[in-house]
Structures are given as structure tokens and as C-alpha cells.
mmCIF file of C-alpha atoms in Angstrom:
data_model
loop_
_atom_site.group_PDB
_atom_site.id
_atom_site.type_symbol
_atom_site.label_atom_id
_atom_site.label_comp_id
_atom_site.label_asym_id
_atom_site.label_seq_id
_atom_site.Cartn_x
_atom_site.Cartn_y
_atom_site.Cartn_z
ATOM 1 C CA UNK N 88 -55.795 -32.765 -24.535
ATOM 2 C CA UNK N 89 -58.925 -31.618 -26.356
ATOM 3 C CA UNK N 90 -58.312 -28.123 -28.636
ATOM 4 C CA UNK N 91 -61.416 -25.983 -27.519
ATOM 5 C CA UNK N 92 -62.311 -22.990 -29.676
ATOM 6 C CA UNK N 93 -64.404 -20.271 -29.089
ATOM 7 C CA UNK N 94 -65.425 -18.006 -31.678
ATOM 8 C CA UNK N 95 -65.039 -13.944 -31.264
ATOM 9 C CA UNK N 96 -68.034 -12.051 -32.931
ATOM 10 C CA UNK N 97 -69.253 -8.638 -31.489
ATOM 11 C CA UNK N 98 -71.232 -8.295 -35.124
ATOM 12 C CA UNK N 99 -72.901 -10.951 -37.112
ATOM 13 C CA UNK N 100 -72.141 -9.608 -40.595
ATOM 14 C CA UNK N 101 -68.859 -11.890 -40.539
ATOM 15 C CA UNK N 102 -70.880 -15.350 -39.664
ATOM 16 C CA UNK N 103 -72.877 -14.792 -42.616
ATOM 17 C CA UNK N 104 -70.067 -14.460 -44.663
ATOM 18 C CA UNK N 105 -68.265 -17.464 -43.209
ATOM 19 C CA UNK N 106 -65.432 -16.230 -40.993
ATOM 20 C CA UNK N 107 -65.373 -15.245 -37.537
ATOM 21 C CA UNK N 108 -63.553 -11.457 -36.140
ATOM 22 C CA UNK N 109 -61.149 -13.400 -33.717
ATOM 23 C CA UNK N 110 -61.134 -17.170 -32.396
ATOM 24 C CA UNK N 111 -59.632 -17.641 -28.889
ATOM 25 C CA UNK N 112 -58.052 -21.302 -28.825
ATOM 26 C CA UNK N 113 -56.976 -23.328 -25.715
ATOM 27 C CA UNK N 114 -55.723 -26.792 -25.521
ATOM 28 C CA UNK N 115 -53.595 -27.331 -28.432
ATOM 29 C CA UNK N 116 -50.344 -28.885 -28.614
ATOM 30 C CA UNK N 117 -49.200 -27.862 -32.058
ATOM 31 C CA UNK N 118 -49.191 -24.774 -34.302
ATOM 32 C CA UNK N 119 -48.560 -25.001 -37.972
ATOM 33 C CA UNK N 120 -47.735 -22.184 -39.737
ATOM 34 C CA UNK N 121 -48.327 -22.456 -43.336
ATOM 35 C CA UNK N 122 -46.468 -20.770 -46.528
ATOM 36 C CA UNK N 123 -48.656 -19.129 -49.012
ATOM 37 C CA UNK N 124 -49.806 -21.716 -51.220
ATOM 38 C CA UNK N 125 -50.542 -21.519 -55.047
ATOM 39 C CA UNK N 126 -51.944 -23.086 -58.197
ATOM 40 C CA UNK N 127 -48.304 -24.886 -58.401
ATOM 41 C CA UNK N 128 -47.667 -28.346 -59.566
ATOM 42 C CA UNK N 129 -45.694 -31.108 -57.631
ATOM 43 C CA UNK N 130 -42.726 -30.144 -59.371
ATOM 44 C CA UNK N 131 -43.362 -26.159 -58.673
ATOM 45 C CA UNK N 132 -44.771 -25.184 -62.335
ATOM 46 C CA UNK N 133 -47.107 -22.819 -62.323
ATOM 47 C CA UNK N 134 -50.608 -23.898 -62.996
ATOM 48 C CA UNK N 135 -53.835 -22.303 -64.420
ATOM 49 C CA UNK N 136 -53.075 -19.480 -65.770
ATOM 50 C CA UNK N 137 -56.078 -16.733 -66.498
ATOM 51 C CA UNK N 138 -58.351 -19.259 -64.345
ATOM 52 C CA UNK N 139 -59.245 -18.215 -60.849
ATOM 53 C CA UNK N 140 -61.064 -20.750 -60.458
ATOM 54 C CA UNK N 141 -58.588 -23.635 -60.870
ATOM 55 C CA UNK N 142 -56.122 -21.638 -59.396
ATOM 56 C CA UNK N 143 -57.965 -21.038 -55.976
ATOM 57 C CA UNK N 144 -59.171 -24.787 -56.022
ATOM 58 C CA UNK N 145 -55.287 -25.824 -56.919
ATOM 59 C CA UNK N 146 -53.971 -23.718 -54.004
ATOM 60 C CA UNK N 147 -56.809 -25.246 -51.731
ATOM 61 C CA UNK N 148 -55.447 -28.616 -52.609
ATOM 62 C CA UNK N 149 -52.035 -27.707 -51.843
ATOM 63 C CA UNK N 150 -52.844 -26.025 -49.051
ATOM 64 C CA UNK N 151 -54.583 -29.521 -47.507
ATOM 65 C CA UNK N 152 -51.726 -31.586 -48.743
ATOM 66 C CA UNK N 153 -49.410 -29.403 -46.233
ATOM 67 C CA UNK N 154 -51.973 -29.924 -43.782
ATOM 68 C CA UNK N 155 -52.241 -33.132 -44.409
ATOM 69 C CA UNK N 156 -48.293 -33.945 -44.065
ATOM 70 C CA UNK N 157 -48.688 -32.573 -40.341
ATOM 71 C CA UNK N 158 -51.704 -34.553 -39.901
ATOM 72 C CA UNK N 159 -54.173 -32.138 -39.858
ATOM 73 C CA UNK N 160 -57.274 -30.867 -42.034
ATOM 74 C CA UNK N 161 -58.493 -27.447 -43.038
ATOM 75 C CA UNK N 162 -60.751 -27.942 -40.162
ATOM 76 C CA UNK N 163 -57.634 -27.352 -38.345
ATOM 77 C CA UNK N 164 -56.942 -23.930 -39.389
ATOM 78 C CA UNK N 165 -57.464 -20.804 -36.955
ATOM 79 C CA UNK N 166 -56.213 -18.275 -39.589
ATOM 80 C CA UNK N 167 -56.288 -17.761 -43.146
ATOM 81 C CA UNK N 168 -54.802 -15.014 -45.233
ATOM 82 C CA UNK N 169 -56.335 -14.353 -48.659
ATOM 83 C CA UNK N 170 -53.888 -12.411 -51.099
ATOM 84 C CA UNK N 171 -55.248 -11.936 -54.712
ATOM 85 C CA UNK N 172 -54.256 -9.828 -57.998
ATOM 86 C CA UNK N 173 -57.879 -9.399 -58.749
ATOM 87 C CA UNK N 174 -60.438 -9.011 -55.597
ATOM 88 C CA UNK N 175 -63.447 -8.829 -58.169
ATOM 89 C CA UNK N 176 -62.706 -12.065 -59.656
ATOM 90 C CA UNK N 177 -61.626 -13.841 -56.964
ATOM 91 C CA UNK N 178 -65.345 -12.837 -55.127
ATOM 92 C CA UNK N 179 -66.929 -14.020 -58.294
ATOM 93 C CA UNK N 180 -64.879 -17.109 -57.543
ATOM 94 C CA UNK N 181 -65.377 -17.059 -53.879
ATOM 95 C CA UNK N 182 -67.658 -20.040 -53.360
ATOM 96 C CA UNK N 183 -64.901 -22.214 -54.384
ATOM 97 C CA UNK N 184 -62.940 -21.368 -50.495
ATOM 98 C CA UNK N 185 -66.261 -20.990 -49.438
ATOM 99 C CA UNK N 186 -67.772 -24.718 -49.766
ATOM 100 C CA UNK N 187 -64.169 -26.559 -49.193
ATOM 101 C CA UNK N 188 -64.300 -24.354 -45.296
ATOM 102 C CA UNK N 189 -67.975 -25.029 -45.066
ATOM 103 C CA UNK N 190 -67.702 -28.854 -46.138
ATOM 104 C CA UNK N 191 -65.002 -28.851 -43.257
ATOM 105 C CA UNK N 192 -66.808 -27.107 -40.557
ATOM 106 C CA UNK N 193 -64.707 -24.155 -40.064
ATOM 107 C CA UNK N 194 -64.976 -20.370 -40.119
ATOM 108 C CA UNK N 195 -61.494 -19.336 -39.792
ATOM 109 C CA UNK N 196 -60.177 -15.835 -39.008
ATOM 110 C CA UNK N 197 -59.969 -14.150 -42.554
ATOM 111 C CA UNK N 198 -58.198 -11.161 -44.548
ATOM 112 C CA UNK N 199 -58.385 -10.734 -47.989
ATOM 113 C CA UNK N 200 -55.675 -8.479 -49.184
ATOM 114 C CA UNK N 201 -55.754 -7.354 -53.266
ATOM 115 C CA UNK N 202 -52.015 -7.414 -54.589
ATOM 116 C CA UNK N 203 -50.360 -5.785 -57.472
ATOM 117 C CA UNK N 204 -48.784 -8.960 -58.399
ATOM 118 C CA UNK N 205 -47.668 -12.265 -56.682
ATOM 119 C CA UNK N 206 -44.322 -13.918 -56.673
ATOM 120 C CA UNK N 207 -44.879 -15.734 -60.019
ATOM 121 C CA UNK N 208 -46.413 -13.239 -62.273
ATOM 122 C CA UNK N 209 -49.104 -15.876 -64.092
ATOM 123 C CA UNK N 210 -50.590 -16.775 -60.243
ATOM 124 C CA UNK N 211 -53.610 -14.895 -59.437
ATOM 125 C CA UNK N 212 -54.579 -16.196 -55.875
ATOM 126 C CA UNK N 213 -51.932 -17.075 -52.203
ATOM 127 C CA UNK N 214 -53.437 -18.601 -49.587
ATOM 128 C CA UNK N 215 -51.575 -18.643 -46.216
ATOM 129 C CA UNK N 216 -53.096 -20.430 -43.383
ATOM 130 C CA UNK N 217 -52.157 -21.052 -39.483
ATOM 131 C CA UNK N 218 -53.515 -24.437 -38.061
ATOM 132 C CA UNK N 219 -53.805 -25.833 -34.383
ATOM 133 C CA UNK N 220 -53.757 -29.467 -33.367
#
């Protein structure tokens, strides 16, 4: 069974800015739903601190190695939620997320939500991410 996707826009603003309003998917046989992943090491240290940019590129890489374990790819992913201590810096960071969904050819459903503070006080950046297969 083929996973067919069709993106919900009623304003263009969102394309341009690489996610779509809504995405209506049919066909799939499996939903992952992801944890929030962050700039954590293999053996859960915290990674990066005062660096948005290594964090946000670490919790991209985690993110695809859970994706990856379920054998799928962030061109997978349907949904992605965006939580940050610092909204300003993470935008200054934001072509980091930007190229790694672009490279993979998807425009998932986004919110970007600034936090007072994450689990792990020294993390800056959670990404938490739905997938269909």
C-alpha cells in the first residue's frame, strides 16, 4: 500500500516558510510517535551547551536515528513540534531544521512553542515528531 499525502494550505505564507497548515494522509500502515529529542549523547549526557546550533543539529540526528530504528526517514514525518528556551536564537539557527527537511523533501506540519526551560536545564532546543509509513 502506497502512503499518499496531500498537503492542506488555504494561504501560501507557510510554503514559503517550509511547512504546510495541515497534511491529510491515506494509505499508511504505521504511525510512529516520537519522544522529544535533544542534544543528548548515546549514553543520555547532555550535549552542547550555550550552542543552538549543535544542539538543534544533535537533536536532528537523534531524532533520525529513532526514525531510523523503525525504518523510516525524516521524509517520513507528518508532524513536528518545535519547543525552544530561546525563539530568537533558535530562528537565527533555523536553517539548520530547515535544509535537513528540505534535503529530505518534506514540509511537515509545524509548531514552534518558546519554553521557560526544558527537562535538562543546559538543553536549549526538543524536537518531537509523528511519522507515517
Amino acid at each position: 500500500m502506497t502512503v499518499e499525502r496531500t498537503a492542506v494550505n488555504p494561504w501560501p505564507w507557510s510554503v514559503e516558510l517550509g511547512y504546510h497548515q495541515g497534511e491529510v494522509v491515506s494509505g499508511h500502515t504505521r504511525t510512529l510517535y516520537c519522544a522529544g529529542q535533544t542534544a543528548m549523547s548515546g549514553d543520555g549526557q547532555p550535549q552542547h551547551a550555550d550552542d543552538m546550533a549543535a544542539q538543534l543539529t544533535l537533536s536532528l540526528d537523534n531524532l533520525e536515528a529513532v526514525l531510523d530504528n523503525a525504518d523510516m526517514s525524516l521524509a517520513n514525518l507528518v508532524r513536528l513540534n518545535v519547543y525552544t528556551t530561546d525563539v530568537d536564537l533558535l530562528f537565527h539557527h533555523y536553517g539548520v531544521l530547515a535544509s535537513r527537511l528540505g534535503a529530505a523533501g518534506v514540509a511537515p506540519t509545524t509548531t514552534m512553542l518558546g519554553v521557560t526551560r526544558l527537562a535538562i536545564p543546559t538543553l536549549m532546543v526538543e524536537l518531537e515528531a509523528t511519522a507515517v509509513a
